[in-house]
Backbone as JSON, one array per atom type, in Angstrom:
{
  "sequence": "MANRKRAEVRIGVHRRIRRKVRGSTERPRLAVYRSLNHIYAQVIDDDKSQTLASASTTEKDLRGSSGGNVAAAKRVGQAIAERALSAGIDRVVFDRGGYLYHGRVRALTDAARAAGLNKEETLAREAEAAENAAAAAEKASADEANAQAASAKEKSAKAKKAKSKGESAGEAKAEAGSEVAVKEPKADEAKAAGSEAKAAKEPKAAKAKPEATEAVSEAKEDAKED",
  "N": [[-16.92, -26.0, -20.52], [-16.09, -23.84, -18.98], [-15.39, -25.13, -16.57], [-13.29, -26.68, -17.48], [-11.46, -24.7, -18.16], [-10.98, -23.61, -15.63], [-9.74, -25.79, -14.42], [-7.45, -25.93, -15.97], [-6.22, -23.53, -15.22], [-5.73, -24.07, -12.51], [-3.89, -26.17, -12.76], [-1.78, -24.83, -13.98], [-1.07, -23.06, -11.94], [-0.3, -24.91, -10.01], [1.95, -26.01, -11.22], [3.69, -23.83, -11.15], [3.99, -23.64, -8.39], [5.24, -26.08, -7.87], [7.72, -25.69, -8.91], [9.08, -24.43, -6.91], [8.47, -25.78, -4.56], [9.55, -28.71, -3.16], [9.79, -32.03, -2.1], [11.87, -33.77, 0.24], [13.99, -36.41, 1.58], [14.43, -35.86, 4.26], [12.54, -33.91, 4.71], [9.63, -34.46, 3.57], [7.09, -33.96, 0.99], [3.81, -32.81, 1.49], [1.19, -33.45, -0.31], [-1.88, -32.22, -1.57], [-5.01, -33.05, -2.89], [-8.18, -32.39, -4.22], [-11.51, -33.35, -5.05], [-14.9, -33.16, -6.25], [-16.34, -34.82, -4.54], [-14.52, -36.0, -2.84], [-11.4, -35.9, -0.92], [-7.86, -35.93, -0.99], [-4.7, -36.88, 0.43], [-1.18, -37.03, 0.39], [2.04, -38.05, 1.5], [5.06, -37.39, 0.17], [8.23, -38.41, -0.98], [10.23, -36.72, -2.96], [12.84, -37.03, -3.84], [13.26, -39.74, -3.94], [11.09, -40.44, -5.33], [8.82, -41.55, -4.06], [5.96, -42.6, -2.28], [5.25, -42.05, 1.01], [3.25, -42.03, 2.94], [-0.34, -42.03, 3.04], [-3.72, -40.78, 2.79], [-7.27, -40.62, 2.49], [-10.67, -39.63, 1.67], [-11.85, -41.73, 0.42], [-11.52, -43.92, 1.89], [-13.41, -45.88, 4.09], [-13.57, -45.37, 6.85], [-12.76, -42.74, 7.08], [-14.4, -41.3, 5.44], [-17.06, -40.86, 6.4], [-20.33, -39.41, 6.59], [-20.21, -37.89, 4.3], [-17.73, -37.23, 1.85], [-16.98, -34.84, 0.88], [-16.84, -32.51, 2.44], [-15.93, -30.08, 5.02], [-15.57, -31.28, 7.52], [-14.87, -33.93, 6.86], [-12.44, -33.39, 5.57], [-10.91, -32.5, 7.73], [-10.71, -34.88, 9.2], [-9.16, -36.42, 7.43], [-6.81, -34.91, 7.4], [-5.94, -35.19, 10.08], [-5.55, -37.96, 10.12], [-3.51, -38.36, 8.14], [-1.43, -37.03, 9.34], [-1.01, -38.54, 11.68], [-0.22, -40.99, 10.52], [2.09, -40.22, 9.18], [3.72, -39.44, 11.32], [3.95, -41.91, 12.56], [5.57, -43.11, 10.69], [7.92, -41.92, 11.22], [8.14, -39.28, 10.43], [8.05, -35.91, 10.96], [8.16, -33.39, 9.98], [7.1, -31.58, 7.22], [6.66, -30.38, 3.82], [4.19, -28.27, 2.72], [2.0, -28.74, 0.05], [-0.36, -27.25, -1.69], [-1.54, -27.92, -4.06], [-2.3, -26.12, -6.07], [-4.74, -25.11, -5.39], [-6.87, -22.63, -3.82], [-6.05, -21.39, -0.58], [-8.18, -22.21, 1.46], [-11.32, -23.25, 2.91], [-11.83, -26.73, 2.43], [-9.17, -27.47, 1.87], [-7.63, -25.85, 3.56], [-8.68, -26.67, 6.03], [-7.79, -29.34, 6.12], [-4.92, -29.06, 6.19], [-4.59, -27.52, 8.51], [-5.6, -29.27, 10.43], [-3.7, -31.3, 10.21], [-1.41, -29.98, 11.15], [-2.26, -29.45, 13.76], [-2.34, -32.04, 14.7], [0.31, -32.69, 14.99], [2.27, -32.4, 12.97], [4.99, -30.45, 11.71], [5.5, -29.18, 14.15], [7.29, -27.44, 15.42], [7.17, -25.14, 13.82], [4.53, -24.47, 14.27], [4.59, -23.88, 17.01], [6.32, -21.7, 16.92], [4.78, -19.91, 15.44], [2.63, -19.58, 17.19], [3.99, -18.41, 19.33], [4.82, -16.06, 18.11], [2.33, -14.94, 17.54], [1.41, -14.6, 20.17], [3.3, -12.75, 21.04], [2.73, -10.6, 19.35], [0.14, -10.08, 20.22], [0.7, -9.31, 22.85], [2.21, -7.02, 22.35], [0.26, -5.48, 21.08], [-1.55, -5.22, 23.2], [0.06, -3.8, 25.0], [0.44, -1.45, 23.55], [-2.2, -0.59, 23.41], [-2.62, -0.13, 26.13], [-0.78, 1.92, 26.57], [-1.86, 3.87, 24.88], [-4.28, 4.27, 26.18], [-3.34, 5.27, 28.63], [-2.16, 7.64, 27.73], [-4.44, 8.9, 26.78], [-5.85, 9.23, 29.17], [-4.08, 10.94, 30.5], [-4.19, 13.17, 28.82], [-6.89, 13.81, 29.14], [-6.92, 14.44, 31.88], [-5.22, 16.66, 31.84], [-6.72, 18.39, 30.27], [-8.96, 18.75, 31.94], [-7.69, 19.99, 34.1], [-6.88, 22.36, 32.89], [-9.38, 23.47, 32.29], [-10.39, 23.8, 34.91], [-8.54, 25.65, 35.89], [-9.07, 27.79, 34.2], [-11.71, 28.33, 34.9], [-11.29, 29.12, 37.53], [-9.76, 31.42, 37.21], [-11.7, 32.98, 35.93], [-13.51, 33.23, 38.06], [-11.97, 34.73, 39.9], [-11.69, 37.08, 38.41], [-14.37, 37.9, 38.32], [-14.77, 38.39, 41.06], [-13.01, 40.54, 41.46], [-14.23, 42.44, 39.77], [-16.64, 42.79, 41.17], [-15.72, 43.84, 43.55], [-14.7, 46.29, 42.63], [-17.09, 47.45, 41.7], [-18.4, 47.73, 44.15], [-16.72, 49.63, 45.42], [-17.15, 51.83, 43.77], [-19.84, 52.36, 44.32], [-19.57, 53.08, 46.98], [-18.16, 55.45, 46.66], [-20.03, 56.98, 45.34], [-22.0, 57.34, 47.29], [-21.05, 59.23, 49.33], [-21.1, 61.52, 47.69], [-23.84, 61.77, 47.24], [-24.66, 62.29, 49.83], [-23.42, 64.76, 50.19], [-24.86, 66.25, 48.26], [-27.38, 66.19, 49.43], [-26.93, 67.56, 51.8], [-26.33, 70.08, 50.78], [-28.79, 70.73, 49.69], [-30.28, 70.99, 52.03], [-29.05, 73.21, 53.2], [-29.71, 75.17, 51.3], [-32.46, 75.28, 51.64], [-32.6, 76.11, 54.25], [-31.55, 78.63, 53.95], [-33.48, 79.88, 52.44], [-35.7, 79.95, 54.15], [-35.27, 81.96, 56.29], [-35.43, 84.32, 54.76], [-38.08, 84.13, 53.87], [-39.35, 84.39, 56.36], [-38.56, 86.98, 57.11], [-39.74, 88.45, 55.11], [-42.43, 88.24, 55.71], [-43.13, 89.84, 58.15], [-42.64, 92.39, 57.06], [-44.59, 92.57, 55.11], [-46.86, 92.62, 56.75], [-46.55, 95.04, 58.13], [-46.87, 96.84, 55.99], [-49.54, 96.5, 55.35], [-50.76, 97.49, 57.67], [-50.05, 100.19, 57.63], [-51.4, 100.97, 55.35], [-54.06, 100.74, 56.2], [-54.24, 102.73, 58.2], [-53.84, 105.06, 56.7], [-56.17, 105.02, 55.26], [-58.1, 105.53, 57.26], [-57.49, 108.13, 58.04], [-58.24, 109.59, 55.83]],
  "CA": [[-15.8, -25.2, -20.99], [-15.61, -23.05, -17.85], [-14.72, -26.03, -15.64], [-12.01, -27.06, -18.08], [-10.57, -23.56, -18.03], [-10.61, -23.54, -14.23], [-8.77, -26.86, -14.18], [-6.18, -25.53, -16.59], [-5.63, -22.49, -14.36], [-5.19, -24.72, -11.32], [-2.7, -26.93, -13.14], [-0.71, -23.85, -14.17], [-0.64, -22.59, -10.6], [0.41, -26.01, -9.36], [3.27, -26.12, -11.83], [4.53, -22.76, -10.59], [4.3, -24.01, -7.0], [6.16, -27.22, -7.86], [9.08, -25.24, -9.21], [9.68, -23.98, -5.67], [8.2, -26.74, -3.49], [10.02, -30.05, -3.46], [9.98, -32.83, -0.9], [13.12, -34.51, 0.37], [13.89, -37.51, 2.55], [14.33, -35.25, 5.59], [11.28, -33.17, 4.8], [8.84, -34.82, 2.39], [6.04, -33.04, 0.55], [2.43, -33.21, 1.75], [0.42, -33.01, -1.46], [-3.33, -32.27, -1.36], [-5.85, -33.0, -4.09], [-9.61, -32.54, -3.88], [-12.52, -33.42, -6.11], [-16.2, -32.71, -5.75], [-16.85, -35.7, -3.48], [-13.46, -36.57, -2.0], [-10.16, -35.15, -0.76], [-6.75, -36.89, -0.87], [-3.44, -36.34, 0.94], [-0.05, -37.96, 0.29], [3.37, -37.6, 1.91], [5.88, -37.88, -0.95], [9.66, -38.13, -1.04], [10.51, -36.47, -4.38], [14.17, -37.52, -4.18], [13.14, -41.16, -4.24], [9.82, -40.65, -6.04], [8.16, -42.59, -3.26], [4.89, -42.14, -1.39], [5.54, -42.59, 2.34], [1.98, -42.2, 3.66], [-1.47, -41.45, 2.3], [-5.05, -40.87, 3.41], [-8.29, -39.97, 1.66], [-12.04, -39.92, 2.07], [-12.31, -42.97, -0.2], [-11.51, -44.9, 2.98], [-14.71, -45.85, 4.75], [-13.47, -44.8, 8.19], [-12.52, -41.3, 6.98], [-15.41, -40.65, 4.6], [-18.21, -40.41, 7.17], [-21.56, -39.26, 5.8], [-19.84, -37.31, 3.01], [-16.29, -36.98, 1.76], [-16.75, -33.55, 0.24], [-17.08, -31.37, 3.34], [-14.8, -29.67, 5.86], [-15.37, -32.27, 8.58], [-14.11, -35.04, 6.28], [-11.08, -32.91, 5.33], [-10.22, -32.51, 9.03], [-10.39, -36.27, 9.52], [-8.05, -36.83, 6.57], [-5.62, -34.22, 7.89], [-5.48, -35.84, 11.3], [-5.08, -39.31, 9.78], [-2.23, -38.31, 7.43], [-0.42, -36.62, 10.31], [-0.72, -39.69, 12.54], [0.52, -41.99, 9.73], [3.43, -39.68, 8.91], [4.47, -39.54, 12.57], [4.27, -43.34, 12.75], [6.68, -43.44, 9.79], [9.1, -41.15, 11.63], [8.15, -37.99, 9.72], [7.36, -34.88, 11.74], [8.27, -32.13, 9.26], [6.74, -31.73, 5.8], [6.43, -29.17, 3.02], [2.79, -28.33, 2.27], [1.73, -28.48, -1.37], [-1.82, -27.11, -1.77], [-2.03, -28.44, -5.33], [-2.85, -25.08, -6.92], [-6.03, -24.64, -4.87], [-6.82, -21.54, -2.86], [-5.89, -21.88, 0.79], [-9.39, -21.98, 2.25], [-12.25, -24.37, 2.84], [-11.36, -28.08, 2.77], [-7.7, -27.54, 1.83], [-7.14, -25.25, 4.8], [-9.08, -27.53, 7.15], [-6.89, -30.5, 6.14], [-3.57, -28.68, 6.63], [-4.66, -27.09, 9.91], [-5.76, -30.49, 11.25], [-2.41, -32.0, 10.21], [-0.54, -29.25, 12.08], [-2.75, -29.66, 15.12], [-2.04, -33.42, 15.1], [1.74, -32.85, 15.31], [3.2, -32.1, 11.88], [5.58, -29.1, 11.76], [5.18, -28.68, 15.49], [8.15, -26.3, 15.72], [6.61, -23.97, 13.14], [3.3, -24.11, 14.95], [4.96, -23.2, 18.25], [6.88, -20.39, 16.56], [3.66, -19.04, 15.06], [1.89, -19.24, 18.4], [4.79, -17.45, 20.09], [4.74, -14.77, 17.39], [0.98, -14.4, 17.76], [1.36, -14.13, 21.55], [4.11, -11.53, 21.1], [1.95, -9.54, 18.7], [-0.97, -9.74, 21.11], [1.25, -8.55, 23.98], [2.57, -5.69, 21.84], [-0.99, -4.75, 20.87], [-2.07, -4.87, 24.52], [0.91, -2.74, 25.54], [0.12, -0.23, 22.8], [-3.52, -0.14, 23.85], [-2.46, 0.41, 27.47], [-0.1, 3.22, 26.42], [-2.83, 4.81, 24.31], [-5.24, 4.59, 27.24], [-2.66, 6.15, 29.58], [-2.04, 8.96, 27.09], [-5.78, 9.5, 26.75], [-6.17, 9.67, 30.53], [-3.26, 12.11, 30.79], [-4.75, 14.29, 28.06], [-8.14, 14.18, 29.78], [-6.59, 15.13, 33.13], [-4.67, 17.96, 31.48], [-7.84, 19.23, 29.83], [-9.74, 19.1, 33.13], [-6.91, 20.97, 34.86], [-6.95, 23.64, 32.17], [-10.73, 24.0, 32.49], [-10.49, 24.26, 36.29], [-7.73, 26.87, 36.0], [-9.8, 28.84, 33.5], [-12.87, 28.68, 35.73], [-10.78, 29.83, 38.7], [-9.39, 32.77, 36.77], [-12.94, 33.7, 35.72], [-14.05, 33.56, 39.37], [-11.18, 35.83, 40.44], [-12.05, 38.29, 37.65], [-15.69, 38.32, 38.78], [-14.6, 38.97, 42.39], [-12.4, 41.87, 41.31], [-15.25, 43.34, 39.23], [-17.59, 43.06, 42.23], [-15.08, 44.76, 44.49], [-14.66, 47.6, 41.98], [-18.44, 47.99, 41.73], [-18.67, 48.16, 45.53], [-15.99, 50.88, 45.7], [-17.83, 52.91, 43.06], [-21.04, 52.69, 45.1], [-19.13, 53.81, 48.18], [-17.78, 56.8, 46.24], [-21.25, 57.71, 44.99], [-22.79, 57.64, 48.5], [-20.67, 60.55, 49.88], [-21.59, 62.58, 46.82], [-25.27, 61.92, 47.51], [-24.76, 62.98, 51.13], [-23.07, 66.17, 49.97], [-25.97, 66.89, 47.58], [-28.46, 66.32, 50.41], [-26.56, 68.65, 52.72], [-26.46, 71.33, 50.03], [-30.23, 71.01, 49.61], [-30.71, 71.45, 53.36], [-28.56, 74.58, 53.36], [-30.51, 76.06, 50.45], [-33.77, 75.41, 52.27], [-32.43, 76.95, 55.45], [-31.31, 79.99, 53.49], [-34.75, 80.43, 51.96], [-36.65, 80.12, 55.27], [-35.14, 83.29, 56.93], [-35.95, 85.33, 53.84], [-39.54, 84.07, 53.93], [-39.75, 84.92, 57.67], [-38.32, 88.41, 57.09], [-40.71, 89.05, 54.19], [-43.77, 88.2, 56.33], [-43.37, 91.05, 58.96], [-42.69, 93.55, 56.2], [-45.92, 92.59, 54.49], [-47.82, 92.98, 57.8], [-46.4, 96.48, 58.36], [-47.43, 97.56, 54.84], [-51.0, 96.43, 55.48], [-51.16, 98.38, 58.78], [-49.92, 101.57, 57.15], [-52.49, 101.24, 54.4], [-55.31, 100.9, 56.97], [-54.18, 104.02, 58.89], [-54.05, 106.1, 55.67], [-57.58, 104.98, 54.88], [-58.85, 106.15, 58.36], [-57.28, 109.59, 57.99], [-59.04, 110.11, 54.72]],
  "C": [[-15.18, -24.4, -19.85], [-14.86, -23.92, -16.86], [-13.35, -26.45, -16.18], [-11.01, -25.92, -17.95], [-10.08, -23.42, -16.59], [-9.57, -24.6, -13.89], [-7.41, -26.52, -14.78], [-5.46, -24.47, -15.76], [-5.0, -23.13, -13.13], [-3.91, -25.49, -11.63], [-1.52, -25.99, -13.36], [-0.17, -23.33, -12.86], [0.16, -23.66, -9.9], [1.81, -26.18, -9.94], [4.22, -25.05, -11.3], [4.93, -23.07, -9.16], [5.35, -25.11, -6.96], [7.58, -26.83, -8.26], [9.83, -24.84, -7.94], [9.55, -25.01, -4.54], [8.63, -28.14, -3.93], [10.27, -30.79, -2.15], [11.3, -33.58, -0.93], [12.93, -35.63, 1.39], [13.73, -36.96, 3.96], [13.01, -34.52, 5.78], [10.45, -33.42, 3.55], [7.74, -33.79, 2.11], [4.67, -33.63, 0.85], [1.57, -32.61, 0.65], [-1.07, -33.23, -1.21], [-4.03, -32.19, -2.72], [-7.3, -33.19, -3.65], [-10.44, -32.61, -5.15], [-13.84, -32.98, -5.51], [-16.64, -33.52, -4.53], [-15.79, -36.22, -2.53], [-12.28, -35.6, -1.89], [-9.05, -36.15, -0.43], [-5.52, -36.15, -0.32], [-2.37, -37.42, 0.86], [1.23, -37.29, 0.79], [4.37, -38.23, 0.94], [7.33, -37.45, -0.78], [10.02, -37.98, -2.53], [11.89, -36.95, -4.79], [14.12, -38.98, -4.61], [11.89, -41.48, -5.07], [8.99, -41.73, -5.37], [7.1, -41.95, -2.37], [5.07, -42.84, -0.04], [4.28, -42.82, 3.16], [0.88, -41.53, 2.86], [-2.75, -41.64, 3.09], [-6.03, -40.14, 2.51], [-9.67, -40.36, 2.15], [-12.63, -41.11, 1.31], [-12.28, -44.11, 0.8], [-12.81, -44.75, 3.77], [-14.66, -45.18, 6.11], [-13.33, -43.28, 8.15], [-13.62, -40.56, 6.22], [-16.55, -40.08, 5.44], [-19.45, -40.35, 6.3], [-21.28, -38.7, 4.41], [-18.34, -37.04, 3.01], [-15.97, -35.63, 1.17], [-17.03, -32.36, 1.13], [-15.86, -31.13, 4.23], [-14.52, -30.69, 6.96], [-14.56, -33.46, 8.07], [-12.67, -34.63, 6.02], [-10.28, -32.89, 6.63], [-9.83, -33.93, 9.43], [-9.2, -36.76, 8.7], [-6.75, -36.18, 7.03], [-5.06, -34.85, 9.14], [-4.9, -37.23, 11.0], [-3.72, -39.28, 9.09], [-1.12, -37.89, 8.38], [-0.03, -37.79, 11.21], [0.1, -40.74, 11.79], [1.93, -41.52, 9.41], [4.29, -39.77, 10.16], [4.85, -40.99, 12.87], [5.43, -43.77, 11.86], [7.95, -42.65, 10.12], [9.21, -39.81, 10.94], [7.37, -36.98, 10.55], [7.43, -33.5, 11.08], [8.01, -32.37, 7.78], [6.69, -30.34, 5.14], [5.02, -29.27, 2.46], [2.69, -27.91, 0.8], [0.21, -28.46, -1.55], [-2.39, -27.49, -3.13], [-2.62, -27.4, -6.26], [-4.19, -24.56, -6.48], [-5.81, -23.42, -3.97], [-6.77, -22.11, -1.45], [-7.11, -21.47, 1.63], [-10.26, -23.23, 2.14], [-11.64, -25.7, 3.25], [-9.84, -28.19, 2.78], [-7.11, -26.97, 3.12], [-7.49, -26.12, 6.01], [-8.16, -28.75, 7.26], [-5.51, -30.14, 6.69], [-3.56, -28.23, 8.08], [-4.8, -28.29, 10.84], [-4.45, -31.27, 11.32], [-1.42, -31.31, 11.15], [-0.95, -29.49, 13.53], [-2.43, -31.06, 15.63], [-0.54, -33.66, 15.33], [2.71, -32.58, 14.2], [3.67, -30.64, 11.97], [5.27, -28.41, 13.09], [6.01, -27.45, 15.83], [7.62, -25.02, 15.07], [5.33, -23.5, 13.83], [3.59, -23.37, 16.24], [5.51, -21.81, 17.98], [5.76, -19.41, 16.19], [2.86, -18.63, 16.28], [2.65, -18.23, 19.25], [4.75, -16.07, 19.44], [3.38, -14.11, 17.6], [0.84, -13.85, 19.18], [2.14, -12.82, 21.71], [3.37, -10.35, 20.48], [0.79, -9.09, 19.57], [-0.49, -8.91, 22.3], [1.61, -7.14, 23.55], [1.31, -4.84, 21.62], [-1.6, -4.31, 22.2], [-1.27, -3.73, 25.15], [0.62, -1.41, 24.87], [-1.23, 0.33, 23.24], [-3.44, 0.48, 25.25], [-1.8, 1.79, 27.43], [-1.06, 4.27, 25.88], [-3.85, 5.24, 25.37], [-4.63, 5.53, 28.26], [-2.52, 7.56, 29.01], [-3.39, 9.68, 27.06], [-6.18, 10.02, 28.13], [-5.38, 10.92, 30.9], [-3.79, 13.35, 30.07], [-6.06, 14.78, 28.69], [-7.9, 14.94, 31.08], [-6.05, 16.53, 32.86], [-5.77, 18.92, 31.05], [-8.69, 19.67, 31.0], [-9.03, 20.15, 33.96], [-6.97, 22.34, 34.21], [-8.32, 24.28, 32.36], [-10.9, 24.55, 33.9], [-9.72, 25.57, 36.49], [-8.45, 28.04, 35.35], [-11.0, 29.3, 34.32], [-12.43, 29.48, 36.95], [-10.42, 31.26, 38.35], [-10.64, 33.61, 36.5], [-13.57, 34.12, 37.05], [-13.3, 34.72, 40.01], [-11.51, 37.13, 39.73], [-13.41, 38.82, 38.09], [-15.61, 38.96, 40.16], [-14.0, 40.36, 42.33], [-13.41, 42.87, 40.78], [-16.27, 43.73, 40.31], [-17.01, 44.04, 43.24], [-15.02, 46.17, 43.91], [-16.04, 48.25, 41.99], [-18.81, 48.48, 43.12], [-17.97, 49.46, 45.87], [-16.64, 52.06, 44.99], [-19.09, 53.33, 43.8], [-20.68, 53.5, 46.33], [-18.74, 55.24, 47.84], [-19.02, 57.64, 45.94], [-22.03, 58.12, 46.22], [-22.36, 58.95, 49.16], [-21.15, 61.69, 49.02], [-23.06, 62.83, 47.06], [-25.48, 62.65, 48.83], [-24.46, 64.45, 50.98], [-24.22, 66.92, 49.3], [-27.14, 67.13, 48.54], [-28.19, 67.46, 51.37], [-26.72, 70.0, 52.03], [-27.92, 71.72, 49.92], [-30.75, 71.54, 50.92], [-30.29, 72.89, 53.58], [-29.38, 75.55, 52.53], [-31.88, 76.3, 51.06], [-33.7, 76.32, 53.49], [-32.22, 78.39, 55.06], [-32.61, 80.65, 53.02], [-35.69, 80.75, 53.1], [-36.49, 81.47, 55.98], [-35.69, 84.38, 56.05], [-37.47, 85.35, 53.88], [-40.05, 84.66, 55.24], [-39.62, 86.44, 57.71], [-39.36, 89.12, 56.22], [-42.09, 89.12, 54.81], [-44.02, 89.41, 57.22], [-43.46, 92.29, 58.1], [-44.04, 93.68, 55.54], [-46.97, 93.04, 55.5], [-47.77, 94.48, 58.06], [-47.01, 97.28, 57.21], [-48.94, 97.57, 54.91], [-51.48, 97.39, 56.54], [-51.1, 99.83, 58.33], [-51.03, 101.91, 56.18], [-53.8, 101.47, 55.1], [-55.34, 102.28, 57.62], [-54.42, 105.15, 57.89], [-55.53, 106.16, 55.29], [-58.42, 105.67, 55.96], [-58.7, 107.67, 58.3], [-58.06, 110.22, 56.9], [-60.5, 110.16, 55.12]]
}
């Protein structure tokens, strides 16, 4: 029941695709169909309802060991492209048959493009990819240059800040030195004042000593007279 529903969904998708995709004599339709064990490709002119070229893994040369894998799909894609080119067809409209564009379906169409079908589109895509890569590289280079400029600016700011800190430290040191120089004269003045006070005390002490001696002598003489 599930497989039947999946098939119905694919058929519905294919019908929607076929409303927009139609092959002509100038540009036929490359229709892809896959089953569990095989994959088929046909180049169809819808105007004439005619199949111009076909290839599938039912052919012994294209089947290989298995017709239900990616390698077999690549062989079929290359073969259908070579047969279409031999018939004078180099541009087609891809019809994926309602399948998702991955796995064997993608391998077949990519191999057909690589073999020469829709070469102009392939070249245009490659040029666009190269242009996008160049733009990405240019953007990356610009981002790197901006990052380097920002880094250099940050380093310059840090160096400037460090320099200003060094100058501030030098000024503080000079101020501290001047304060020490101011304090030293004050210490000298205090020392000189102490010397003067000592000198002033010494004469008084010297003067007091003779007076004491005279008082002792007078006391001795009074004692003798008694």
